[in-house]
Amino acid sequence: MKNFVEELKWRGMIHDITPGTEEELSKGPMSAYVGIDPTGDSLHIGHLVSIMILKHFQACGNKPFALVGGATGMIGDPSMKSQERNLLDNETLQHNVSCIKAQLGRFLDFDSDAPNKAELVNNYDWMKDYSFIDFTRDIGKMITVNYMMAKDSVKKRLSTESREGMSFTEFTYQLLQGYDFVYLYENYGVKLQLGGADQWGNITTGTEMIRRRNGGEAYALTCPLITKADGGKFGKTEKGNIWLDPERTSPYQFYQFWLNVSDTDAEKYIKIFTMLDRPTIEAAIEEHRQDPGLRTLQKLLAREVTVMVHGEAEYQKALEASRMLFGKSTSEDLRKLDEKTFLDVFDGVPTFEIEASSLPVGILDALAVHTGIFPSKGEARKMVQGNGFSLNKDKLTDINYQLSSSDIIDGKYILAQKGKKDYYIIIVK
């Protein structure tokens, strides 16, 4: 089995680690957990780093626990937040939890008979019947207010930078997260918590509570917060987060995100977001450096992450769709795209509307009268006869062609193309 800590080190996936963690891991299989806040019904790629750490943990022979914070999600983690979040009702929270559980199954083995199969736990199960009096008596006395106030997440919110301050609700968050660690330590033998660098304060509160309550040793390991070489926020686009849910971010958009990262980021991300081994990655980086214009590293990264998240079939569809703008695709290829992917591929393309009742209509009238794709029928005739026009990715040279309902894609679209790069969508109303 690979050495878990060494594996993370060469991948650049360790930010902080408590003393003794590596020695404890060397004694044999260990249990660890990552906590996931169910504020939405889908994970996004910002969650992927800690999930990949859990995936490596299992691949190294250890037992991973994924803790979905059904209880803590009702409060909201103040770490690195400038203001308090809206609280979720129970129905929304339970919906989010079930969706996240399904997504985690793509990364971790929950179903085999292996002794280190992954386990899903929800802190709502052990917190829902815990009375306030019992909690303050049993848990509150373990940690001093002085200790809690010293945490960076608390100090930042109480500083002059924040006008909002911090509610008692959020102040108690680190006690709740700390108690999760205590509960998993006592009931499942979990000795290690994994997470992002912003969670270090909450995680070490848990190790301190275990030390004081049980006299036991518990450990913490955090990964760096992922950044982009240009200083932009990782995982954010003009349209928002890159989600793992294909309904929110299509596999095509997901694939394109990874395909378009910079060379510097590709070298970093391929170590963090794939399970490729060191020799494969180093060889790929060297090959890429020989001819960066081919973007071989980005293509490998995009393939690996898309297959892992969406599967081989969706990757192939995304690959075919990405060739649509620049490759030698056909009308048959175009018609294979579902409507969402079609609109994603041709996002930002000028659109024109035409009434279904006007079909069939001569192609020159369609292009220059019913729409403004060409300024005149003469211009349209010249382009069509000169072999410079395509209809639904197929060359069209017949100026007498009749545009009809058989040309419609996905029930309402027709794709027109001038030259190699100018696309137009005709929406049939």
Tab-separated table of C-alpha atoms in Angstrom, residues 7 10-13 52 56 226 234 258 261-289 295-305 308:
chain	number	residue	atom	x	y	z
A	7	GLU	CA	1.243	10.499	-1.545
A	10	TRP	CA	4.164	15.080	-3.721
A	11	ARG	CA	0.726	16.064	-4.938
A	12	GLY	CA	0.889	19.346	-2.982
A	13	MET	CA	-2.166	18.436	-0.926
A	52	MET	CA	-9.953	13.484	-3.284
A	56	HIS	CA	-6.583	8.645	-1.546
A	226	ILE	CA	-6.951	25.949	-4.164
A	234	PHE	CA	-10.857	28.601	-8.291
A	258	TRP	CA	-10.745	21.874	-17.055
A	261	VAL	CA	-7.162	26.122	-17.335
A	262	SER	CA	-3.727	27.712	-17.709
A	263	ASP	CA	-0.552	25.653	-18.168
A	264	THR	CA	0.588	26.508	-14.630
A	265	ASP	CA	-2.754	25.504	-13.126
A	266	ALA	CA	-2.914	22.317	-15.212
A	267	GLU	CA	0.403	21.152	-13.748
A	268	LYS	CA	-0.967	21.724	-10.240
A	269	TYR	CA	-4.507	20.459	-10.778
A	270	ILE	CA	-3.562	17.164	-12.438
A	271	LYS	CA	-1.817	16.157	-9.220
A	272	ILE	CA	-4.722	17.199	-7.002
A	273	PHE	CA	-7.804	16.196	-8.974
A	274	THR	CA	-6.799	12.892	-10.587
A	275	MET	CA	-5.702	9.480	-9.343
A	276	LEU	CA	-2.973	9.161	-12.001
A	277	ASP	CA	0.314	7.956	-10.517
A	278	ARG	CA	3.467	10.019	-10.237
A	279	PRO	CA	5.359	8.608	-13.267
A	280	THR	CA	2.305	9.137	-15.514
A	281	ILE	CA	1.808	12.707	-14.333
A	282	GLU	CA	5.477	13.647	-14.582
A	283	ALA	CA	5.692	12.192	-18.091
A	284	ALA	CA	2.538	14.100	-19.114
A	285	ILE	CA	3.908	17.375	-17.729
A	286	GLU	CA	7.189	16.889	-19.600
A	287	GLU	CA	5.375	16.046	-22.847
A	288	HIS	CA	3.211	19.157	-22.440
A	289	ARG	CA	6.227	21.392	-21.887
A	295	ARG	CA	-2.618	21.407	-24.576
A	296	THR	CA	-2.030	17.704	-23.937
A	297	LEU	CA	-1.985	18.248	-20.167
A	298	GLN	CA	-5.307	20.092	-20.141
A	299	LYS	CA	-6.865	17.375	-22.317
A	300	LEU	CA	-5.633	14.643	-19.974
A	301	LEU	CA	-6.828	16.559	-16.902
A	302	ALA	CA	-10.245	17.261	-18.442
A	303	ARG	CA	-10.669	13.622	-19.442
A	304	GLU	CA	-9.717	12.188	-16.052
A	305	VAL	CA	-11.898	14.519	-13.980
A	308	MET	CA	-14.512	10.379	-12.634
